[in-house]
XYZ file of N, CA and C in Angstrom:
648
model
N -63.735 53.289 -99.810
C -63.435 52.215 -100.769
C -62.152 51.488 -100.386
N -61.121 52.244 -100.000
C -59.853 51.634 -99.619
C -60.018 50.734 -98.397
N -60.829 51.171 -97.447
C -61.084 50.363 -96.257
C -61.749 49.047 -96.626
N -62.694 49.099 -97.554
C -63.382 47.882 -97.997
C -62.419 46.926 -98.687
N -61.500 47.474 -99.494
C -60.536 46.629 -100.195
C -59.592 45.943 -99.210
N -59.094 46.704 -98.225
C -58.190 46.127 -97.224
C -58.904 45.041 -96.424
N -60.137 45.318 -96.023
C -60.902 44.326 -95.269
C -61.152 43.076 -96.107
N -61.443 43.283 -97.399
C -61.701 42.145 -98.279
C -60.442 41.304 -98.462
N -59.296 41.947 -98.638
C -58.042 41.204 -98.815
C -57.749 40.363 -97.572
N -57.935 40.945 -96.393
C -57.712 40.185 -95.164
C -58.630 38.995 -95.056
N -59.912 39.194 -95.375
C -60.863 38.086 -95.324
C -60.534 37.024 -96.366
N -60.121 37.458 -97.562
C -59.785 36.511 -98.633
C -58.585 35.653 -98.256
N -57.598 36.242 -97.561
C -56.449 35.459 -97.110
C -56.875 34.403 -96.092
N -57.747 34.782 -95.177
C -58.214 33.819 -94.177
C -58.956 32.661 -94.845
N -59.745 32.974 -95.858
C -60.482 31.935 -96.578
C -59.531 31.035 -97.366
N -58.516 31.635 -97.980
C -57.557 30.852 -98.770
C -56.797 29.863 -97.890
N -56.578 30.218 -96.632
C -55.800 29.374 -95.736
C -56.574 28.141 -95.259
N -57.903 28.153 -95.432
C -58.699 26.993 -95.026
C -58.536 25.894 -96.073
N -57.997 24.727 -95.710
C -57.777 23.667 -96.703
C -59.090 23.083 -97.201
N -59.091 22.702 -98.447
C -60.269 22.099 -99.067
C -59.846 21.202 -100.215
N -60.789 20.782 -101.060
C -60.449 19.908 -102.185
C -59.376 20.480 -103.096
N -59.439 21.783 -103.374
C -58.449 22.401 -104.265
C -57.042 22.294 -103.686
N -56.915 22.485 -102.371
C -55.600 22.393 -101.726
C -55.021 20.995 -101.899
N -55.853 19.984 -101.694
C -55.395 18.595 -101.821
C -54.935 18.313 -103.244
N -55.732 18.730 -104.221
C -55.404 18.464 -105.628
C -54.133 19.204 -106.049
N -54.006 20.469 -105.638
C -52.836 21.266 -106.014
C -51.559 20.684 -105.427
N -51.569 20.362 -104.140
C -50.368 19.821 -103.498
C -50.004 18.451 -104.070
N -51.010 17.646 -104.360
C -50.730 16.321 -104.931
C -50.049 16.462 -106.292
N -50.548 17.369 -107.133
C -49.934 17.570 -108.440
C -48.521 18.120 -108.314
N -48.302 19.054 -107.387
C -46.977 19.653 -107.224
C -45.968 18.624 -106.752
N -46.375 17.755 -105.842
C -45.457 16.753 -105.297
C -45.173 15.664 -106.320
N -46.230 15.151 -106.941
C -46.073 14.005 -107.834
C -45.453 14.388 -109.169
N -45.850 15.551 -109.705
C -45.424 15.912 -111.058
C -44.572 17.167 -111.143
N -44.312 17.831 -110.017
C -43.411 18.972 -110.033
C -44.123 20.314 -109.972
N -43.302 21.361 -109.766
C -43.837 22.706 -109.563
C -44.593 23.240 -110.784
N -44.096 22.958 -111.970
C -44.730 23.473 -113.181
C -46.165 22.959 -113.294
N -46.344 21.664 -113.067
C -47.679 21.079 -113.125
C -48.538 21.580 -111.971
N -47.920 21.747 -110.798
C -48.646 22.300 -109.664
C -49.157 23.696 -109.943
N -48.332 24.517 -110.590
C -48.749 25.876 -110.915
C -49.868 25.878 -111.952
N -49.829 24.934 -112.885
C -50.917 24.841 -113.862
C -52.231 24.513 -113.158
N -52.161 23.667 -112.140
C -53.357 23.348 -111.355
C -53.849 24.573 -110.601
N -52.917 25.361 -110.058
C -53.279 26.596 -109.359
C -53.981 27.558 -110.311
N -53.446 27.721 -111.520
C -54.053 28.633 -112.492
C -55.470 28.182 -112.852
N -55.663 26.876 -112.977
C -57.010 26.365 -113.225
C -57.942 26.687 -112.075
N -57.434 26.523 -110.855
C -58.235 26.828 -109.669
C -58.624 28.307 -109.630
N -57.673 29.181 -109.961
C -57.961 30.619 -109.922
C -58.932 31.027 -111.027
N -58.895 30.349 -112.165
C -59.897 30.621 -113.194
C -61.282 30.221 -112.696
N -61.340 29.137 -111.906
C -62.605 28.760 -111.290
C -63.099 29.833 -110.333
N -62.175 30.397 -109.552
C -62.526 31.503 -108.644
C -63.090 32.680 -109.438
N -62.422 33.025 -110.545
C -62.886 34.143 -111.367
C -64.267 33.865 -111.971
N -64.490 32.622 -112.385
C -65.785 32.283 -112.963
C -66.899 32.386 -111.930
N -66.636 31.913 -110.704
C -67.635 32.046 -109.647
C -67.861 33.512 -109.307
N -66.783 34.299 -109.287
C -66.930 35.723 -109.027
C -67.745 36.406 -110.111
N -67.496 36.027 -111.371
C -68.257 36.588 -112.482
C -69.725 36.190 -112.379
N -69.958 34.916 -112.022
C -71.337 34.456 -111.861
C -72.043 35.223 -110.749
N -71.322 35.489 -109.654
C -71.908 36.260 -108.554
C -72.207 37.685 -109.002
N -71.280 38.275 -109.770
C -71.476 39.645 -110.240
C -72.676 39.752 -111.172
N -72.891 38.733 -111.989
C -74.006 38.744 -112.941
C -75.292 38.183 -112.337
N -75.199 37.690 -111.104
C -76.388 37.158 -110.443
C -76.686 35.714 -110.762
N -75.814 35.039 -111.535
C -76.086 33.655 -111.929
C -75.963 32.680 -110.761
N -74.959 32.902 -109.908
C -74.780 31.963 -108.806
C -75.883 32.094 -107.763
N -76.665 33.180 -107.851
C -77.822 33.300 -106.958
C -78.841 32.206 -107.248
N -78.786 31.645 -108.458
C -79.679 30.542 -108.790
C -79.431 29.335 -107.887
N -78.175 29.176 -107.448
C -77.865 28.063 -106.551
C -78.585 28.213 -105.220
N -78.812 29.457 -104.814
C -79.540 29.707 -103.576
C -81.041 29.522 -103.779
N -81.515 29.851 -104.987
C -82.950 29.812 -105.246
C -83.433 28.448 -105.720
N -82.560 27.682 -106.362
C -82.973 26.412 -106.957
C -82.258 25.242 -106.294
N -83.013 24.409 -105.602
C -82.442 23.220 -104.980
C -81.976 22.230 -106.035
N -82.694 22.172 -107.154
C -82.328 21.245 -108.223
C -80.968 21.612 -108.805
N -80.750 22.919 -109.083
C -79.468 23.360 -109.633
C -78.338 23.093 -108.657
N -78.585 23.379 -107.385
C -77.559 23.152 -106.373
C -77.219 21.666 -106.286
N -78.256 20.818 -106.235
C -78.024 19.379 -106.110
C -77.308 18.822 -107.330
N -77.610 19.339 -108.513
C -76.964 18.853 -109.735
C -75.463 19.124 -109.682
N -75.092 20.349 -109.310
C -73.667 20.680 -109.209
C -73.030 19.934 -108.050
N -73.771 19.781 -106.946
C -73.219 19.092 -105.772
C -72.894 17.633 -106.087
N -73.808 16.936 -106.731
C -73.588 15.521 -107.060
C -72.463 15.386 -108.088
N -72.439 16.291 -109.066
C -71.360 16.260 -110.065
C -70.009 16.490 -109.403
N -69.943 17.487 -108.539
C -68.694 17.768 -107.836
C -68.264 16.613 -106.951
N -69.226 15.990 -106.268
C -68.906 14.844 -105.413
C -68.344 13.688 -106.235
N -68.950 13.453 -107.406
C -68.467 12.374 -108.273
C -67.053 12.652 -108.759
N -66.763 13.916 -109.086
C -65.413 14.283 -109.541
C -64.396 14.034 -108.427
N -64.718 14.450 -107.199
C -63.790 14.266 -106.078
C -63.560 12.788 -105.783
N -64.633 11.998 -105.782
C -64.494 10.558 -105.515
C -63.668 9.897 -106.609
N -63.888 10.301 -107.863
C -63.126 9.720 -108.974
C -61.641 10.046 -108.846
N -61.313 11.303 -108.531
C -59.910 11.681 -108.378
C -59.291 10.970 -107.172
N -60.053 10.835 -106.098
C -59.547 10.115 -104.928
C -59.295 8.656 -105.229
N -60.204 8.041 -105.978
C -60.034 6.627 -106.352
C -58.806 6.447 -107.229
N -58.560 7.395 -108.140
C -57.360 7.324 -108.982
C -56.093 7.429 -108.136
N -56.122 8.305 -107.129
C -54.961 8.440 -106.250
C -54.712 7.153 -105.479
N -55.773 6.526 -104.987
C -55.631 5.258 -104.265
C -55.112 4.158 -105.192
N -55.546 4.183 -106.446
C -55.054 3.203 -107.412
C -53.573 3.430 -107.701
N -53.180 4.712 -107.810
C -51.764 5.019 -108.005
C -50.939 4.547 -106.811
N -51.481 4.708 -105.612
C -50.771 4.241 -104.415
C -50.575 2.731 -104.462
N -51.573 2.025 -104.953
C -51.464 0.575 -105.065
C -50.416 0.186 -106.092
N -50.368 0.926 -107.210
C -49.368 0.635 -108.240
C -47.959 0.905 -107.717
N -47.797 2.048 -107.015
C -46.484 2.361 -106.445
C -46.087 1.297 -105.438
N -47.047 0.867 -104.603
C -46.754 -0.170 -103.625
C -46.380 -1.484 -104.255
N -46.998 -1.765 -105.449
C -46.676 -3.002 -106.142
C -45.268 -2.994 -106.702
N -44.783 -1.794 -107.098
C -43.418 -1.713 -107.640
C -42.383 -1.718 -106.528
N -42.759 -1.121 -105.355
C -41.779 -0.983 -104.284
C -41.402 -2.311 -103.676
N -40.146 -2.508 -103.447
C -39.681 -3.672 -102.712
C -39.495 -4.909 -103.549
N -39.798 -4.840 -104.848
C -39.620 -6.020 -105.694
C -38.259 -5.969 -106.349
N -37.305 -6.423 -105.651
C -35.967 -6.399 -106.211
C -35.395 -5.018 -106.145
N -34.271 -4.800 -106.787
C -33.647 -3.476 -106.773
C -32.742 -3.358 -105.588
N -31.619 -2.716 -105.767
C -30.619 -2.645 -104.713
C -30.961 -1.596 -103.677
N -31.647 -0.514 -104.136
C -31.898 0.562 -103.190
C -33.120 0.347 -102.345
N -34.163 -0.325 -102.936
C -35.393 -0.471 -102.193
C -36.260 0.762 -102.325
N -37.492 0.687 -101.811
C -38.456 1.753 -102.001
C -38.105 3.047 -101.302
N -37.225 3.011 -100.285
C -36.920 4.233 -99.548
C -35.760 5.006 -100.137
N -35.067 4.438 -101.131
C -33.921 5.140 -101.694
C -34.098 5.478 -103.155
N -35.015 4.769 -103.849
C -35.214 5.025 -105.267
C -36.465 5.869 -105.468
N -36.363 6.959 -106.243
C -37.561 7.739 -106.529
C -38.579 6.902 -107.272
N -39.845 7.120 -106.969
C -40.906 6.399 -107.658
C -41.077 6.934 -109.068
N -41.451 6.031 -109.980
C -41.772 6.474 -111.324
C -43.078 7.264 -111.263
N -43.131 8.351 -112.013
C -44.336 9.174 -111.991
C -44.948 9.234 -113.379
N -46.273 9.121 -113.435
C -46.970 9.237 -114.704
C -46.953 10.697 -115.135
N -46.610 10.918 -116.393
C -46.548 12.274 -116.894
C -47.958 12.860 -116.985
N -48.134 14.029 -116.459
C -49.402 14.740 -116.528
C -49.133 16.082 -117.184
N -49.806 16.371 -118.292
C -49.571 17.617 -119.004
C -50.088 18.788 -118.185
N -49.515 19.962 -118.440
C -49.981 21.174 -117.759
C -51.435 21.464 -118.123
N -51.796 21.127 -119.349
C -53.183 21.356 -119.769
C -54.142 20.506 -118.944
N -53.792 19.243 -118.747
C -54.647 18.369 -117.940
C -54.695 18.846 -116.490
N -53.549 19.260 -115.959
C -53.509 19.761 -114.583
C -54.352 21.020 -114.442
N -54.300 21.887 -115.453
C -55.109 23.112 -115.435
C -56.594 22.775 -115.353
N -57.030 21.862 -116.214
C -58.443 21.503 -116.217
C -58.844 20.821 -114.915
N -57.933 20.066 -114.340
C -58.236 19.420 -113.070
C -58.466 20.463 -111.973
N -57.618 21.487 -111.943
C -57.796 22.556 -110.975
C -59.080 23.326 -111.209
N -59.403 23.599 -112.476
C -60.620 24.338 -112.812
C -61.867 23.552 -112.425
N -61.896 22.275 -112.791
C -63.079 21.457 -112.520
C -63.276 21.267 -111.022
N -62.175 21.053 -110.291
C -62.281 20.872 -108.844
C -62.918 22.085 -108.189
N -62.514 23.264 -108.618
C -63.065 24.490 -108.034
C -64.494 24.744 -108.499
N -64.725 24.618 -109.796
C -66.016 25.026 -110.338
C -67.112 24.003 -110.062
N -66.726 22.748 -109.752
C -67.731 21.726 -109.452
C -68.146 21.748 -107.987
N -67.679 22.756 -107.253
C -68.025 22.875 -105.841
C -69.106 23.948 -105.671
N -70.359 23.561 -105.438
C -71.421 24.563 -105.334
C -71.250 25.489 -104.142
N -70.506 25.042 -103.128
C -70.263 25.905 -101.970
C -69.530 27.178 -102.393
N -68.663 27.050 -103.398
C -67.929 28.223 -103.879
C -68.886 29.247 -104.470
N -69.910 28.766 -105.195
C -70.889 29.684 -105.762
C -71.730 30.360 -104.695
N -72.204 29.567 -103.733
C -72.993 30.129 -102.641
C -72.143 31.110 -101.837
N -70.884 30.743 -101.638
C -69.975 31.610 -100.891
C -69.756 32.926 -101.632
N -69.545 32.833 -102.947
C -69.277 34.033 -103.738
C -70.446 35.008 -103.681
N -71.660 34.483 -103.819
C -72.822 35.369 -103.877
C -73.174 35.934 -102.512
N -72.730 35.266 -101.437
C -73.035 35.766 -100.091
C -71.875 36.555 -99.486
N -70.651 36.303 -99.980
C -69.458 36.913 -99.391
C -69.071 38.215 -100.082
N -68.973 38.188 -101.399
C -68.479 39.349 -102.136
C -69.329 40.609 -101.925
N -70.663 40.515 -101.995
C -71.448 41.754 -101.877
C -71.299 42.467 -100.533
N -70.876 41.758 -99.499
C -70.755 42.388 -98.181
C -69.716 43.514 -98.170
N -68.782 43.478 -99.110
C -67.680 44.444 -99.107
C -67.881 45.576 -100.109
N -69.011 45.572 -100.802
C -69.274 46.643 -101.770
C -69.686 47.907 -101.012
N -68.905 48.979 -101.114
C -69.254 50.211 -100.402
C -70.560 50.799 -100.917
N -71.253 51.485 -100.041
C -72.506 52.116 -100.436
C -72.243 53.171 -101.508
N -73.031 53.108 -102.567
C -72.902 54.061 -103.659
C -71.936 53.650 -104.744
N -71.160 52.584 -104.535
C -70.202 52.124 -105.548
C -70.934 51.342 -106.632
N -70.429 51.350 -107.871
C -71.053 50.541 -108.937
C -70.920 49.053 -108.615
N -72.030 48.394 -108.429
C -72.027 47.020 -107.904
C -71.316 46.058 -108.841
N -71.661 46.071 -110.127
C -71.087 45.109 -111.066
C -69.574 45.263 -111.164
N -69.098 46.472 -111.376
C -67.655 46.700 -111.514
C -66.920 46.368 -110.216
N -67.517 46.705 -109.091
C -66.870 46.421 -107.802
C -66.774 44.919 -107.554
N -67.834 44.190 -107.867
C -67.813 42.735 -107.690
C -66.785 42.085 -108.608
N -66.677 42.579 -109.833
C -65.665 42.051 -110.756
C -64.254 42.334 -110.229
N -64.057 43.533 -109.679
C -62.745 43.873 -109.118
C -62.427 42.991 -107.921
N -63.409 42.771 -107.053
C -63.200 41.917 -105.891
C -62.932 40.461 -106.308
N -63.571 40.022 -107.386
C -63.323 38.663 -107.881
C -61.873 38.511 -108.320
N -61.356 39.530 -109.021
C -59.956 39.502 -109.456
C -59.018 39.527 -108.254
N -59.337 40.354 -107.260
C -58.510 40.407 -106.046
C -58.535 39.067 -105.327
N -59.704 38.446 -105.257
C -59.859 37.139 -104.620
C -58.945 36.114 -105.292
N -58.935 36.102 -106.626
C -58.086 35.151 -107.354
C -56.604 35.437 -107.113
N -56.219 36.706 -107.076
C -54.814 37.065 -106.839
C -54.379 36.658 -105.427
N -55.233 36.904 -104.445
C -54.915 36.507 -103.065
C -54.748 34.991 -102.981
N -55.662 34.265 -103.631
C -55.568 32.803 -103.661
C -54.251 32.367 -104.284
N -53.881 33.028 -105.383
C -52.634 32.709 -106.080
C -51.430 32.970 -105.176
N -51.432 34.084 -104.472
C -50.324 34.419 -103.574
C -50.191 33.377 -102.470
N -51.308 32.857 -101.997
C -51.271 31.844 -100.945
C -50.699 30.528 -101.464
N -51.092 30.126 -102.673
C -50.680 28.821 -103.189
C -49.255 28.814 -103.749
N -48.750 29.955 -104.173
C -47.403 30.002 -104.751
C -46.344 29.407 -103.832
N -46.230 29.862 -102.561
C -45.204 29.260 -101.693
C -45.462 27.795 -101.388
N -46.730 27.385 -101.333
C -47.035 25.975 -101.076
C -46.547 25.104 -102.223
N -46.802 25.548 -103.458
C -46.354 24.786 -104.621
C -44.830 24.787 -104.704
N -44.214 25.933 -104.416
C -42.744 26.013 -104.448
C -42.137 25.057 -103.431
N -42.702 25.040 -102.221
C -42.178 24.162 -101.174
C -42.382 22.699 -101.528
N -43.555 22.378 -102.067
C -43.820 20.992 -102.453
C -42.878 20.549 -103.561
N -42.626 21.450 -104.536
C -41.686 21.120 -105.603
C -40.267 21.007 -105.098
N -39.911 21.859 -104.135
C -38.571 21.833 -103.549
C -38.302 20.505 -102.849
N -39.334 19.973 -102.217
C -39.192 18.720 -101.479
C -39.547 17.512 -102.333
N -39.808 17.779 -103.623
C -40.286 16.718 -104.487
C -39.369 15.516 -104.558
N -38.046 15.744 -104.548
C -37.109 14.619 -104.631
C -37.294 13.636 -103.491
N -37.561 14.178 -102.305
C -37.794 13.307 -101.142
C -39.197 12.744 -101.171
N -40.178 13.610 -101.477
C -41.574 13.196 -101.419
C -41.941 12.224 -102.520
N -41.121 12.165 -103.597
C -41.436 11.236 -104.670
C -40.793 9.866 -104.485
N -40.117 9.656 -103.373
C -39.632 8.304 -103.090
C -40.834 7.366 -102.964
N -40.627 6.103 -103.324
C -41.752 5.181 -103.434
C -42.565 5.086 -102.138
N -41.885 4.907 -101.014
C -42.610 4.736 -99.757
C -43.365 6.006 -99.371
N -42.727 7.173 -99.573
C -43.357 8.444 -99.213
C -44.502 8.753 -100.166
N -44.268 8.546 -101.449
C -45.317 8.844 -102.418
C -46.515 7.919 -102.225
N -46.262 6.651 -101.909
C -47.365 5.725 -101.684
C -48.248 6.207 -100.539
N -47.586 6.623 -99.449
C -48.353 7.111 -98.299
C -49.097 8.397 -98.643
N -48.453 9.280 -99.408
C -49.094 10.537 -99.777
C -50.300 10.304 -100.677
N -50.154 9.366 -101.635
C -51.276 9.040 -102.511
C -52.425 8.440 -101.709
N -52.104 7.607 -100.722
C -53.139 7.007 -99.889
C -53.896 8.079 -99.100
N -53.139 8.996 -98.515
C -53.769 10.048 -97.701
C -54.595 10.983 -98.569
N -53.998 11.474 -99.675
C -54.727 12.406 -100.537
C -55.942 11.731 -101.167
N -55.796 10.465 -101.561
C -56.926 9.734 -102.130
C -58.056 9.570 -101.127
N -57.698 9.188 -99.893
C -58.716 9.015 -98.856
C -59.408 10.342 -98.532
N -58.619 11.428 -98.492
C -59.202 12.747 -98.207
C -60.160 13.166 -99.314
N -59.764 12.983 -100.581
C -60.626 13.370 -101.696
C -61.915 12.547 -101.724
N -61.793 11.242 -101.483
C -62.990 10.402 -101.438
C -63.891 10.835 -100.282
N -63.273 11.111 -99.121
C -64.057 11.552 -97.970
C -64.762 12.875 -98.228
N -64.062 13.819 -98.874
C -64.681 15.106 -99.195
C -65.816 14.936 -100.202
N -65.615 14.041 -101.162
C -66.653 13.784 -102.138
C -67.894 13.176 -101.513
N -67.697 12.186 -100.651
C -68.841 11.557 -99.978
C -69.556 12.539 -99.058
N -68.772 13.362 -98.396
C -69.368 14.374 -97.519
C -70.208 15.365 -98.320
N -69.670 15.795 -99.476
C -70.408 16.728 -100.324
C -71.693 16.086 -100.848
N -71.610 14.806 -101.214
C -72.784 14.108 -101.734
C -73.852 13.929 -100.668
N -73.420 13.776 -99.401
C -74.374 13.526 -98.314
C -75.022 14.788 -97.777
N -74.446 15.950 -98.101
C -74.997 17.195 -97.558
C -76.306 17.541 -98.230
N -77.183 18.184 -97.463
C -78.468 18.625 -98.010
C -78.322 20.048 -98.526
């Protein structure tokens, strides 16, 4: 059992390090709105991980493998969410660009950009929806978690334990990223830097959404 847990933790860390939609959303929130909001987004993301793990443990996410209609419904919904968030980021970049350079003694490179207040509750839901609207996470959970269940172990309890470990590993990975993004927030929130960051994150989210929508 201990060997399976160690192997699972190592695999979970490798998976957490692969950037995806959640990484983009979490870093964007941490940079634009600060570490507290970034952490709320992380907590939402980890609740999504736990929900997928619970679904895998109960056999619900296996429906995504068996039903093309269910998979496509979640896939299209998730793609729409990513495209919408990306479009909002691009719109924010345009607004920041419109404010930058119009008068002011410091200019866009010396004055921090104004940031729209985002509540921790909204950031939490954004992290949760981003994770849970990704059908790949469900397919991954149902195909990945059972591989580490030792022979003879209680399947349901073991899968639930692995789901909790998966969320904790994810949390450990994102904590330093959010801390670093918040630490650099004063620089990254300057108008010129934030505009470029919003453009990049918006384009990435739209691209990920379109890619998800186009996949079979």
